[in-house]
GROMACS .gro file of C-alpha atoms in nm:
model
  471
    1MET     CA    1  -7.580   0.289  -5.675
    2LYS     CA    2  -7.356   0.205  -5.378
    3ARG     CA    3  -7.497  -0.008  -5.105
    4ARG     CA    4  -7.442   0.107  -4.751
    5LEU     CA    5  -7.383  -0.137  -4.470
    6SER     CA    6  -7.671  -0.163  -4.235
    7ALA     CA    7  -7.612  -0.063  -3.878
    8PRO     CA    8  -7.613  -0.422  -3.744
    9VAL     CA    9  -7.359  -0.533  -4.005
   10LEU     CA   10  -7.138  -0.232  -3.935
   11VAL     CA   11  -7.145  -0.307  -3.566
   12ALA     CA   12  -7.056  -0.670  -3.635
   13VAL     CA   13  -6.760  -0.569  -3.855
   14LEU     CA   14  -6.628  -0.326  -3.596
   15ALA     CA   15  -6.669  -0.586  -3.324
   16ALA     CA   16  -6.475  -0.838  -3.531
   17LEU     CA   17  -6.195  -0.587  -3.591
   18ALA     CA   18  -6.184  -0.504  -3.223
   19ALA     CA   19  -6.167  -0.874  -3.136
   20VAL     CA   20  -5.878  -0.921  -3.377
   21GLY     CA   21  -5.697  -0.623  -3.226
   22VAL     CA   22  -5.748  -0.741  -2.869
   23THR     CA   23  -5.638  -1.091  -2.964
   24ALA     CA   24  -5.322  -0.955  -3.128
   25LEU     CA   25  -5.249  -0.746  -2.819
   26LEU     CA   26  -5.297  -1.042  -2.586
   27VAL     CA   27  -5.075  -1.260  -2.805
   28ASN     CA   28  -4.808  -0.989  -2.802
   29ILE     CA   29  -4.829  -0.955  -2.423
   30PHE     CA   30  -4.812  -1.332  -2.380
   31THR     CA   31  -4.511  -1.352  -2.612
   32ARG     CA   32  -4.328  -1.078  -2.421
   33GLN     CA   33  -4.409  -1.249  -2.091
   34GLN     CA   34  -4.264  -1.572  -2.223
   35GLU     CA   35  -3.954  -1.387  -2.341
   36ALA     CA   36  -3.912  -1.238  -1.995
   37GLN     CA   37  -3.943  -1.582  -1.836
   38ASN     CA   38  -3.697  -1.733  -2.084
   39PRO     CA   39  -3.464  -1.446  -2.171
   40PHE     CA   40  -3.217  -1.656  -2.369
   41TYR     CA   41  -3.208  -1.935  -2.622
   42ARG     CA   42  -2.988  -2.228  -2.520
   43VAL     CA   43  -2.758  -2.235  -2.818
   44VAL     CA   44  -2.479  -2.421  -2.637
   45ASP     CA   45  -2.461  -2.632  -2.324
   46LEU     CA   46  -2.267  -2.479  -2.037
   47ASP     CA   47  -2.106  -2.674  -1.755
   48ASP     CA   48  -1.871  -2.615  -1.462
   49GLU     CA   49  -1.568  -2.623  -1.692
   50THR     CA   50  -1.683  -2.373  -1.955
   51VAL     CA   51  -1.434  -2.093  -1.897
   52ASP     CA   52  -1.444  -1.896  -2.223
   53PRO     CA   53  -1.692  -1.606  -2.186
   54ALA     CA   54  -1.745  -1.606  -2.564
   55VAL     CA   55  -1.912  -1.946  -2.532
   56TRP     CA   56  -2.141  -1.814  -2.259
   57GLY     CA   57  -2.209  -1.522  -2.491
   58LYS     CA   58  -2.383  -1.751  -2.739
   59ASN     CA   59  -2.659  -1.800  -2.482
   60PHE     CA   60  -2.636  -1.453  -2.330
   61PRO     CA   61  -2.545  -1.214  -2.612
   62LEU     CA   62  -2.680  -0.903  -2.437
   63GLN     CA   63  -2.473  -0.957  -2.126
   64TYR     CA   64  -2.169  -1.055  -2.331
   65ASP     CA   65  -2.194  -0.735  -2.535
   66GLY     CA   66  -2.171  -0.537  -2.212
   67TYR     CA   67  -1.885  -0.751  -2.080
   68ARG     CA   68  -1.683  -0.684  -2.395
   69ARG     CA   69  -1.726  -0.309  -2.350
   70THR     CA   70  -1.509  -0.312  -2.037
   71VAL     CA   71  -1.225  -0.236  -2.279
   72ASP     CA   72  -1.354   0.124  -2.282
   73GLN     CA   73  -1.121   0.376  -2.121
   74VAL     CA   74  -1.301   0.683  -1.996
   75ARG     CA   75  -1.166   0.903  -1.720
   76THR     CA   76  -1.377   1.061  -1.451
   77ARG     CA   77  -1.242   1.327  -1.219
   78TYR     CA   78  -1.095   1.079  -0.971
   79GLY     CA   79  -1.089   0.748  -1.152
   80GLY     CA   80  -1.059   0.558  -1.474
   81SER     CA   81  -0.808   0.629  -1.745
   82GLU     CA   82  -0.768   0.755  -2.096
   83ALA     CA   83  -0.570   0.540  -2.337
   84ALA     CA   84  -0.201   0.626  -2.326
   85PRO     CA   85  -0.019   0.490  -2.634
   86ARG     CA   86   0.302   0.292  -2.592
   87THR     CA   87   0.540   0.115  -2.827
   88PRO     CA   88   0.503  -0.261  -2.787
   89THR     CA   89   0.807  -0.479  -2.714
   90ASP     CA   90   0.873  -0.850  -2.704
   91ALA     CA   91   0.848  -0.835  -2.326
   92ASP     CA   92   0.530  -0.624  -2.323
   93PRO     CA   93   0.305  -0.635  -2.632
   94ARG     CA   94   0.056  -0.376  -2.503
   95THR     CA   95  -0.004  -0.083  -2.738
   96ILE     CA   96  -0.201   0.121  -2.485
   97VAL     CA   97  -0.171   0.156  -2.108
   98ALA     CA   98  -0.321   0.371  -1.834
   99GLN     CA   99  -0.158   0.687  -1.704
  100SER     CA  100   0.114   0.653  -1.444
  101ARG     CA  101  -0.002   0.756  -1.099
  102LEU     CA  102   0.361   0.795  -0.998
  103GLU     CA  103   0.405   1.067  -1.258
  104GLU     CA  104   0.081   1.234  -1.150
  105ASP     CA  105   0.188   1.235  -0.784
  106PRO     CA  106   0.561   1.168  -0.718
  107ARG     CA  107   0.492   1.166  -0.342
  108LEU     CA  108   0.370   0.810  -0.389
  109LYS     CA  109   0.730   0.707  -0.463
  110THR     CA  110   0.827   0.837  -0.121
  111MET     CA  111   0.542   0.654   0.050
  112TRP     CA  112   0.634   0.324  -0.120
  113ALA     CA  113   1.015   0.364  -0.127
  114GLY     CA  114   1.175   0.022  -0.155
  115TYR     CA  115   0.853  -0.150  -0.267
  116ALA     CA  116   0.758  -0.258  -0.618
  117PHE     CA  117   0.471  -0.008  -0.635
  118ALA     CA  118   0.728   0.273  -0.636
  119THR     CA  119   0.840   0.140  -0.976
  120ASP     CA  120   0.506   0.108  -1.158
  121PHE     CA  121   0.158   0.209  -1.047
  122ARG     CA  122  -0.110   0.320  -1.292
  123GLU     CA  123  -0.470   0.434  -1.304
  124GLU     CA  124  -0.728   0.157  -1.287
  125ARG     CA  125  -0.873   0.016  -1.609
  126GLY     CA  126  -1.171  -0.205  -1.690
  127HIS     CA  127  -1.200  -0.577  -1.620
  128ALA     CA  128  -1.084  -0.657  -1.972
  129TYR     CA  129  -0.732  -0.545  -1.877
  130MET     CA  130  -0.702  -0.698  -1.531
  131LEU     CA  131  -0.493  -0.998  -1.639
  132ASP     CA  132  -0.267  -0.833  -1.897
  133ASP     CA  133  -0.193  -0.534  -1.674
  134GLN     CA  134  -0.090  -0.768  -1.393
  135THR     CA  135   0.117  -0.982  -1.630
  136PHE     CA  136   0.312  -0.698  -1.788
  137THR     CA  137   0.348  -0.450  -1.502
  138GLU     CA  138   0.706  -0.341  -1.440
  139ARG     CA  139   0.658  -0.463  -1.082
  140GLN     CA  140   0.716  -0.813  -1.217
  141ALA     CA  141   1.073  -0.712  -1.306
  142VAL     CA  142   1.138  -0.572  -0.958
  143THR     CA  143   1.018  -0.864  -0.751
  144GLN     CA  144   0.912  -1.222  -0.806
  145GLN     CA  145   0.539  -1.216  -0.744
  146PRO     CA  146   0.363  -1.539  -0.645
  147GLY     CA  147   0.078  -1.722  -0.812
  148THR     CA  148  -0.143  -1.586  -0.535
  149CYS     CA  149  -0.199  -1.277  -0.751
  150MET     CA  150  -0.415  -1.483  -0.989
  151HIS     CA  151  -0.687  -1.497  -0.723
  152CYS     CA  152  -0.814  -1.154  -0.828
  153HIS     CA  153  -0.659  -1.102  -1.173
  154ALA     CA  154  -0.776  -1.407  -1.366
  155SER     CA  155  -1.060  -1.650  -1.414
  156VAL     CA  156  -0.928  -1.908  -1.168
  157TYR     CA  157  -1.230  -2.117  -1.070
  158VAL     CA  158  -1.165  -2.396  -1.322
  159PRO     CA  159  -0.781  -2.381  -1.293
  160TYR     CA  160  -0.812  -2.408  -0.913
  161ARG     CA  161  -1.039  -2.712  -0.938
  162LYS     CA  162  -0.819  -2.883  -1.196
  163LEU     CA  163  -0.504  -2.813  -0.996
  164GLY     CA  164  -0.669  -2.948  -0.680
  165GLY     CA  165  -0.812  -3.261  -0.842
  166GLY     CA  166  -1.164  -3.122  -0.809
  167ASP     CA  167  -1.098  -2.952  -0.472
  168LEU     CA  168  -1.120  -2.573  -0.503
  169ILE     CA  169  -0.929  -2.498  -0.182
  170LYS     CA  170  -0.646  -2.742  -0.251
  171GLY     CA  171  -0.600  -2.596  -0.599
  172PHE     CA  172  -0.602  -2.245  -0.455
  173GLU     CA  173  -0.334  -2.336  -0.203
  174ALA     CA  174  -0.121  -2.505  -0.470
  175MET     CA  175  -0.132  -2.208  -0.708
  176ASN     CA  176  -0.048  -1.964  -0.427
  177GLN     CA  177   0.291  -2.132  -0.386
  178MET     CA  178   0.382  -2.117  -0.755
  179LYS     CA  179   0.588  -1.846  -0.913
  180TYR     CA  180   0.372  -1.596  -1.099
  181GLN     CA  181   0.487  -1.692  -1.448
  182GLU     CA  182   0.426  -2.061  -1.377
  183ALA     CA  183   0.073  -1.988  -1.254
  184ARG     CA  184   0.015  -1.760  -1.553
  185THR     CA  185   0.039  -2.057  -1.789
  186LEU     CA  186  -0.263  -2.214  -1.617
  187VAL     CA  187  -0.505  -1.926  -1.677
  188GLU     CA  188  -0.632  -1.775  -2.000
  189HIS     CA  189  -0.900  -1.515  -1.927
  190PRO     CA  190  -0.962  -1.222  -1.692
  191VAL     CA  191  -1.264  -1.254  -1.464
  192ALA     CA  192  -1.534  -1.433  -1.662
  193CYS     CA  193  -1.894  -1.547  -1.639
  194ILE     CA  194  -1.813  -1.872  -1.459
  195ASP     CA  195  -1.647  -1.683  -1.173
  196CYS     CA  196  -1.978  -1.527  -1.065
  197HIS     CA  197  -2.251  -1.753  -1.210
  198ASP     CA  198  -2.354  -2.115  -1.170
  199PRO     CA  199  -2.369  -2.247  -1.530
  200SER     CA  200  -2.672  -2.465  -1.457
  201THR     CA  201  -2.897  -2.210  -1.284
  202MET     CA  202  -2.725  -1.878  -1.362
  203GLN     CA  203  -2.751  -1.794  -0.992
  204LEU     CA  204  -2.481  -1.569  -0.849
  205ARG     CA  205  -2.210  -1.749  -0.658
  206VAL     CA  206  -1.879  -1.677  -0.483
  207THR     CA  207  -1.588  -1.880  -0.620
  208ARG     CA  208  -1.288  -1.709  -0.454
  209PRO     CA  209  -1.154  -1.900  -0.150
  210GLY     CA  210  -1.024  -1.578   0.008
  211PHE     CA  211  -1.375  -1.437   0.031
  212LEU     CA  212  -1.535  -1.768   0.127
  213GLU     CA  213  -1.308  -1.781   0.432
  214GLY     CA  214  -1.302  -1.407   0.502
  215ILE     CA  215  -1.678  -1.349   0.512
  216ALA     CA  216  -1.717  -1.656   0.733
  217LYS     CA  217  -1.483  -1.490   0.986
  218VAL     CA  218  -1.686  -1.168   0.972
  219LYS     CA  219  -2.010  -1.356   1.032
  220ALA     CA  220  -1.854  -1.563   1.312
  221ALA     CA  221  -1.760  -1.239   1.491
  222GLN     CA  222  -2.126  -1.139   1.457
  223GLY     CA  223  -2.237  -1.465   1.618
  224VAL     CA  224  -2.322  -1.654   1.298
  225ALA     CA  225  -2.141  -1.987   1.306
  226ASN     CA  226  -2.057  -2.204   1.003
  227TYR     CA  227  -2.159  -1.935   0.755
  228ASP     CA  228  -2.158  -2.053   0.393
  229VAL     CA  229  -2.200  -1.752   0.168
  230ASN     CA  230  -2.331  -1.953  -0.128
  231ARG     CA  231  -2.588  -2.120   0.094
  232ASP     CA  232  -2.684  -1.846   0.338
  233ALA     CA  233  -2.656  -1.510   0.158
  234THR     CA  234  -2.959  -1.342   0.006
  235ARG     CA  235  -2.965  -1.257  -0.363
  236GLN     CA  236  -2.919  -0.888  -0.286
  237GLU     CA  237  -2.623  -0.965  -0.062
  238MET     CA  238  -2.473  -1.171  -0.342
  239ARG     CA  239  -2.494  -0.868  -0.572
  240ALA     CA  240  -2.228  -0.717  -0.345
  241TYR     CA  241  -2.041  -1.030  -0.243
  242VAL     CA  242  -1.949  -1.134  -0.597
  243CYS     CA  243  -1.773  -0.797  -0.631
  244GLY     CA  244  -1.626  -0.824  -0.282
  245GLN     CA  245  -1.444  -1.139  -0.391
  246CYS     CA  246  -1.168  -0.919  -0.531
  247HIS     CA  247  -1.225  -0.553  -0.442
  248VAL     CA  248  -1.081  -0.597  -0.094
  249GLU     CA  249  -0.775  -0.558   0.128
  250TYR     CA  250  -0.568  -0.875   0.161
  251TYR     CA  251  -0.221  -1.007   0.237
  252PHE     CA  252  -0.005  -1.312   0.162
  253ARG     CA  253   0.025  -1.516   0.479
  254GLY     CA  254   0.342  -1.706   0.560
  255THR     CA  255   0.588  -1.881   0.331
  256ALA     CA  256   0.299  -2.054   0.151
  257LYS     CA  257   0.183  -1.709   0.033
  258ARG     CA  258  -0.171  -1.801   0.127
  259LEU     CA  259  -0.401  -1.517   0.029
  260THR     CA  260  -0.591  -1.404   0.340
  261TYR     CA  261  -0.847  -1.134   0.408
  262PRO     CA  262  -0.755  -0.967   0.742
  263TRP     CA  263  -1.111  -0.947   0.873
  264ASP     CA  264  -1.078  -1.133   1.204
  265LYS     CA  265  -1.145  -0.812   1.400
  266GLY     CA  266  -1.374  -0.641   1.149
  267LEU     CA  267  -1.380  -0.455   0.820
  268LYS     CA  268  -1.271  -0.106   0.932
  269ALA     CA  269  -0.921   0.020   0.855
  270ASP     CA  270  -0.817   0.042   1.220
  271GLU     CA  271  -0.959  -0.305   1.291
  272ILE     CA  272  -0.755  -0.443   1.001
  273LEU     CA  273  -0.445  -0.258   1.122
  274SER     CA  274  -0.498  -0.401   1.471
  275TYR     CA  275  -0.499  -0.750   1.319
  276TYR     CA  276  -0.171  -0.679   1.137
  277GLU     CA  277  -0.017  -0.534   1.454
  278GLU     CA  278  -0.102  -0.847   1.653
  279ASN     CA  279   0.048  -1.090   1.402
  280GLY     CA  280   0.349  -0.869   1.322
  281PHE     CA  281   0.291  -0.869   0.948
  282ARG     CA  282   0.475  -0.630   0.719
  283ASP     CA  283   0.483  -0.603   0.341
  284TRP     CA  284   0.832  -0.455   0.326
  285VAL     CA  285   1.087  -0.240   0.508
  286HIS     CA  286   1.071   0.122   0.397
  287ALA     CA  287   1.393   0.198   0.210
  288GLU     CA  288   1.435   0.552   0.344
  289THR     CA  289   1.331   0.514   0.708
  290GLY     CA  290   1.357   0.145   0.797
  291ALA     CA  291   0.991   0.133   0.904
  292PRO     CA  292   0.813  -0.205   0.877
  293ALA     CA  293   0.556  -0.087   0.624
  294LEU     CA  294   0.217  -0.205   0.501
  295LYS     CA  295   0.068  -0.168   0.152
  296ALA     CA  296  -0.310  -0.134   0.138
  297GLN     CA  297  -0.469  -0.290  -0.169
  298HIS     CA  298  -0.814  -0.195  -0.304
  299PRO     CA  299  -1.058  -0.203  -0.009
  300GLU     CA  300  -1.376  -0.095  -0.189
  301PHE     CA  301  -1.582  -0.369  -0.019
  302GLU     CA  302  -1.464  -0.267   0.327
  303MET     CA  303  -1.535   0.102   0.266
  304TRP     CA  304  -1.873   0.039   0.104
  305ASN     CA  305  -1.972  -0.153   0.418
  306GLN     CA  306  -1.925   0.167   0.623
  307GLY     CA  307  -2.140   0.385   0.398
  308VAL     CA  308  -2.503   0.486   0.367
  309HIS     CA  309  -2.561   0.277   0.055
  310ALA     CA  310  -2.467  -0.045   0.232
  311ARG     CA  311  -2.687   0.048   0.529
  312SER     CA  312  -2.971   0.111   0.286
  313GLY     CA  313  -2.935  -0.229   0.121
  314VAL     CA  314  -2.787  -0.095  -0.202
  315ALA     CA  315  -2.540  -0.342  -0.352
  316CYS     CA  316  -2.238  -0.280  -0.574
  317ALA     CA  317  -2.422  -0.408  -0.881
  318ASP     CA  318  -2.711  -0.164  -0.828
  319CYS     CA  319  -2.477   0.124  -0.913
  320HIS     CA  320  -2.197  -0.030  -1.120
  321MET     CA  321  -2.414  -0.282  -1.310
  322PRO     CA  322  -2.763  -0.125  -1.299
  323TYR     CA  323  -3.060  -0.294  -1.458
  324GLN     CA  324  -3.141  -0.199  -1.815
  325ARG     CA  325  -3.421  -0.278  -2.058
  326VAL     CA  326  -3.325  -0.431  -2.393
  327GLY     CA  327  -3.646  -0.502  -2.581
  328ALA     CA  328  -3.861  -0.708  -2.351
  329ALA     CA  329  -3.566  -0.825  -2.143
  330LYS     CA  330  -3.450  -0.674  -1.816
  331ILE     CA  331  -3.083  -0.748  -1.750
  332SER     CA  332  -2.793  -0.626  -1.540
  333ASP     CA  333  -2.561  -0.407  -1.745
  334HIS     CA  334  -2.236  -0.605  -1.765
  335HIS     CA  335  -2.046  -0.300  -1.887
  336VAL     CA  336  -1.906  -0.249  -1.536
  337GLN     CA  337  -1.812   0.117  -1.497
  338SER     CA  338  -1.829   0.424  -1.277
  339PRO     CA  339  -2.187   0.530  -1.195
  340LEU     CA  340  -2.084   0.882  -1.296
  341LEU     CA  341  -2.074   0.756  -1.655
  342ASN     CA  342  -2.428   0.621  -1.626
  343ILE     CA  343  -2.610   0.852  -1.385
  344ASN     CA  344  -2.953   0.804  -1.540
  345ARG     CA  345  -2.975   0.432  -1.457
  346ALA     CA  346  -2.715   0.411  -1.180
  347CYS     CA  347  -2.836   0.700  -0.964
  348GLN     CA  348  -3.166   0.847  -1.078
  349THR     CA  349  -3.357   0.527  -1.012
  350CYS     CA  350  -3.347   0.631  -0.646
  351HIS     CA  351  -3.237   0.996  -0.648
  352ARG     CA  352  -3.484   1.221  -0.829
  353TRP     CA  353  -3.255   1.513  -0.904
  354PRO     CA  354  -3.100   1.633  -1.231
  355GLU     CA  355  -2.780   1.466  -1.348
  356GLU     CA  356  -2.571   1.776  -1.293
  357GLU     CA  357  -2.694   1.807  -0.935
  358LEU     CA  358  -2.606   1.445  -0.859
  359ARG     CA  359  -2.266   1.477  -1.026
  360ALA     CA  360  -2.196   1.794  -0.826
  361ARG     CA  361  -2.281   1.614  -0.500
  362VAL     CA  362  -2.039   1.332  -0.580
  363HIS     CA  363  -1.766   1.576  -0.679
  364ALA     CA  364  -1.816   1.775  -0.358
  365ILE     CA  365  -1.748   1.463  -0.152
  366GLN     CA  366  -1.452   1.361  -0.365
  367ASP     CA  367  -1.298   1.710  -0.379
  368ARG     CA  368  -1.304   1.739   0.001
  369THR     CA  369  -1.162   1.391   0.046
  370PHE     CA  370  -0.887   1.461  -0.206
  371GLN     CA  371  -0.797   1.786  -0.033
  372VAL     CA  372  -0.754   1.614   0.304
  373ARG     CA  373  -0.573   1.325   0.135
  374ASN     CA  374  -0.322   1.576   0.001
  375VAL     CA  375  -0.271   1.726   0.348
  376ALA     CA  376  -0.214   1.378   0.488
  377MET     CA  377   0.026   1.295   0.203
  378ASP     CA  378   0.232   1.608   0.270
  379ALA     CA  379   0.241   1.521   0.641
  380LEU     CA  380   0.362   1.168   0.569
  381VAL     CA  381   0.637   1.290   0.336
  382ALA     CA  382   0.744   1.537   0.605
  383LEU     CA  383   0.767   1.255   0.860
  384VAL     CA  384   0.972   1.043   0.622
  385ASN     CA  385   1.211   1.333   0.565
  386ASP     CA  386   1.237   1.398   0.938
  387ILE     CA  387   1.321   1.034   1.010
  388LYS     CA  388   1.583   1.041   0.732
  389ALA     CA  389   1.735   1.355   0.883
  390ALA     CA  390   1.740   1.199   1.229
  391ARG     CA  391   1.917   0.892   1.091
  392ALA     CA  392   2.172   1.117   0.922
  393ARG     CA  393   2.239   1.284   1.258
  394GLY     CA  394   2.317   0.945   1.411
  395ALA     CA  395   1.985   0.852   1.573
  396SER     CA  396   1.977   0.484   1.673
  397ASP     CA  397   1.709   0.226   1.594
  398VAL     CA  398   1.588   0.265   1.950
  399ASP     CA  399   1.559   0.642   1.902
  400LEU     CA  400   1.356   0.589   1.582
  401GLU     CA  401   1.137   0.300   1.695
  402ALA     CA  402   0.834   0.510   1.789
  403ALA     CA  403   0.856   0.730   1.479
  404ARG     CA  404   0.877   0.425   1.254
  405ARG     CA  405   0.575   0.272   1.425
  406HIS     CA  406   0.376   0.589   1.371
  407GLN     CA  407   0.488   0.605   1.009
  408ARG     CA  408   0.371   0.247   0.955
  409ARG     CA  409   0.030   0.325   1.103
  410GLY     CA  410  -0.019   0.667   0.944
  411GLN     CA  411   0.096   0.541   0.607
  412PHE     CA  412  -0.145   0.246   0.616
  413PHE     CA  413  -0.441   0.472   0.698
  414LEU     CA  414  -0.349   0.709   0.416
  415ASP     CA  415  -0.290   0.426   0.170
  416PHE     CA  416  -0.627   0.274   0.264
  417ILE     CA  417  -0.795   0.582   0.117
  418GLU     CA  418  -0.545   0.618  -0.168
  419ALA     CA  419  -0.595   0.257  -0.280
  420GLU     CA  420  -0.975   0.265  -0.242
  421ASN     CA  421  -1.114   0.364  -0.579
  422SER     CA  422  -1.404   0.593  -0.487
  423MET     CA  423  -1.204   0.885  -0.340
  424GLY     CA  424  -1.425   0.883  -0.033
  425PHE     CA  425  -1.764   0.844  -0.198
  426HIS     CA  426  -1.837   0.492  -0.076
  427ALA     CA  427  -1.827   0.618   0.284
  428ASP     CA  428  -1.740   0.987   0.307
  429GLN     CA  429  -1.742   1.024   0.686
  430GLU     CA  430  -1.542   0.705   0.731
  431ALA     CA  431  -1.285   0.827   0.479
  432MET     CA  432  -1.243   1.151   0.672
  433ARG     CA  433  -1.209   0.958   1.001
  434ILE     CA  434  -0.935   0.740   0.855
  435LEU     CA  435  -0.747   1.040   0.713
  436ALA     CA  436  -0.771   1.209   1.054
  437LEU     CA  437  -0.612   0.900   1.210
  438SER     CA  438  -0.336   0.917   0.951
  439LEU     CA  439  -0.264   1.281   1.028
  440ASP     CA  440  -0.259   1.213   1.402
  441GLU     CA  441  -0.012   0.925   1.357
  442THR     CA  442   0.228   1.132   1.146
  443ARG     CA  443   0.206   1.423   1.395
  444ARG     CA  444   0.291   1.195   1.684
  445GLY     CA  445   0.567   1.035   1.477
  446GLN     CA  446   0.736   1.371   1.431
  447ALA     CA  447   0.690   1.453   1.798
  448SER     CA  448   0.859   1.128   1.899
  449LEU     CA  449   1.185   1.202   1.718
  450PRO     CA  450   1.498   1.296   1.918
  451GLY     CA  451   1.520   1.670   1.971
  452SER     CA  452   1.154   1.735   1.896
  453ILE     CA  453   0.989   1.998   2.114
  454ALA     CA  454   0.639   1.887   2.020
  455THR     CA  455   0.418   1.692   2.259
  456PRO     CA  456   0.330   1.341   2.137
  457GLY     CA  457  -0.017   1.354   2.290
  458ALA     CA  458  -0.249   1.075   2.392
  459GLN     CA  459  -0.265   0.740   2.218
  460THR     CA  460  -0.515   0.730   1.934
  461PRO     CA  461  -0.817   0.524   2.046
  462THR     CA  462  -0.846   0.185   1.880
  463PRO     CA  463  -1.177   0.000   1.832
  464ALA     CA  464  -1.111  -0.182   2.159
  465THR     CA  465  -1.050   0.132   2.367
  466ALA     CA  466  -1.263   0.397   2.198
  467PRO     CA  467  -1.513   0.560   2.435
  468ALA     CA  468  -1.860   0.412   2.427
  469ALA     CA  469  -2.141   0.607   2.271
  470PRO     CA  470  -2.370   0.783   2.518
  471GLU     CA  471  -2.689   0.596   2.598
   0.00000   0.00000   0.00000
C-alpha cells in the first residue's frame, strides 16, 4: 500500500522547490548583471601602442567580429558597391574592386578634367578597404600624393606619436610632408580600435589632429574658448565626433601639405567656400576652361550637422553602429554599414513604421536629390562647353574671368553633394539649397560670357549678406 504525503509535508516540499527555483533565478540574474558590468575577459593587456585590432579582438571578440565584417560589399540604391573582379598585377594585387563611378557617369570626367579624380574614382567600400584602395588607386600614378592622405586612410595614432617623439601634432606635421609611398611604409592597418578608443578605459576619443583643431575653431566661433574635444565633449557628441574625424571636407594647406578643416566660418558649404575664396585656395586648374577649381571631399559630418537627426541629438553611431544584444551583452555593432541594410535596429528603434515604409521615405529623399543633382550636372557640363567654345572664338582671360569664377563656385556646390555619401538624406533641405546655389552659379556663368544675351542677375547671397529672418 502506497503512502501518501501528508498535506504539511507536501507544502514543505513545494516550498523547498520554489525556494530552489527562486534562488536559481536570482543567481542567474546576478550572473547576467555581472556580465553586463564586465562585458569582456582581459585576455591580453592593451596599451597606447597596441595597433593591431586582432589583439584588441582577444578582449573584445564581439566587436572584432563586427569590425571584420566591413569587408562585406553590398550595394544600396545610392551607395556601397558590389564586388567587381579584377586581374591582380605586381603593381596592384587586388582581386576585387568597387565599380567605377566614372564609367557610371562620364560627366564626372568633365567636372574634374585635369585632376587625378578624372582618372580613377570608384564607389565607396567598407573600412576594411580604406588603406588598400588609397594605396592602389590609379590616382597615385597621375600625381604624387603626400603623406597627408594617411590622416583618414590608415591607423595613424601610433605612427604619428612615434614619428613625433611622443608628440602627436609634431608627428602629424612630419608625415604630411612625406611622399605618400614613404609614409605608407610607416602604417600597417586601416582605421583600428586604438584610433577611437582609449586602451585603458575604452572611452571614445578623437585622435586625428585635423579634427582636434577644426572642432576647436567651430566652438571658438560659437564663443567657446580653448575647447578640447576629448575633455569637453559629451559621450553622445563623441559618438559623432569619432566619425567626424575623417568623414569631412578638408584641404592641404601650403607647401607643408598640412591637412586643415576649412571650418573657420562654419560648417555649411557656402561658409566653407567663403573661406576658400578669402585665402585664394585652389586644388587645380581645370584643363578645359582654365578655372581655378576646388574638389570637395566627403563632407558627411558637415551635412549631418545641418539635418534633423543632428538637431535631435542622434549621432552617427546611433544609425551606422546601432546597439545590439549578444547574449547578456549590449554592444555597438562594429559592422559599420548603411542603415538601409539594418533598418530594424538602425531606424525602428525610434521610427515605429514598417521597414518598407521607412525605406520608401529614404528613397524618396534620395531620388529627388539625385534628380536635381543630375540637372545641376548637366548645367555645369553646359557651362564648361560654353567656356571652351568662347576660348575657341578667341575670348581673353579677362573675358572669361567671371565665367570661370562662377564655374568654380557652382562646381564646388555640386561636388559637395556628389562627394557626400548620403545622396541628400543627412540633410535633405540643405542638399536642395546647395544644389540651387550650384544651378544659380552656372546660370550666371553662362550669362557672363561674351555675346550672351542672358541677364546675369543679382549676386547670390552669402552667409554674411543673406537677409535676416523675420522676427
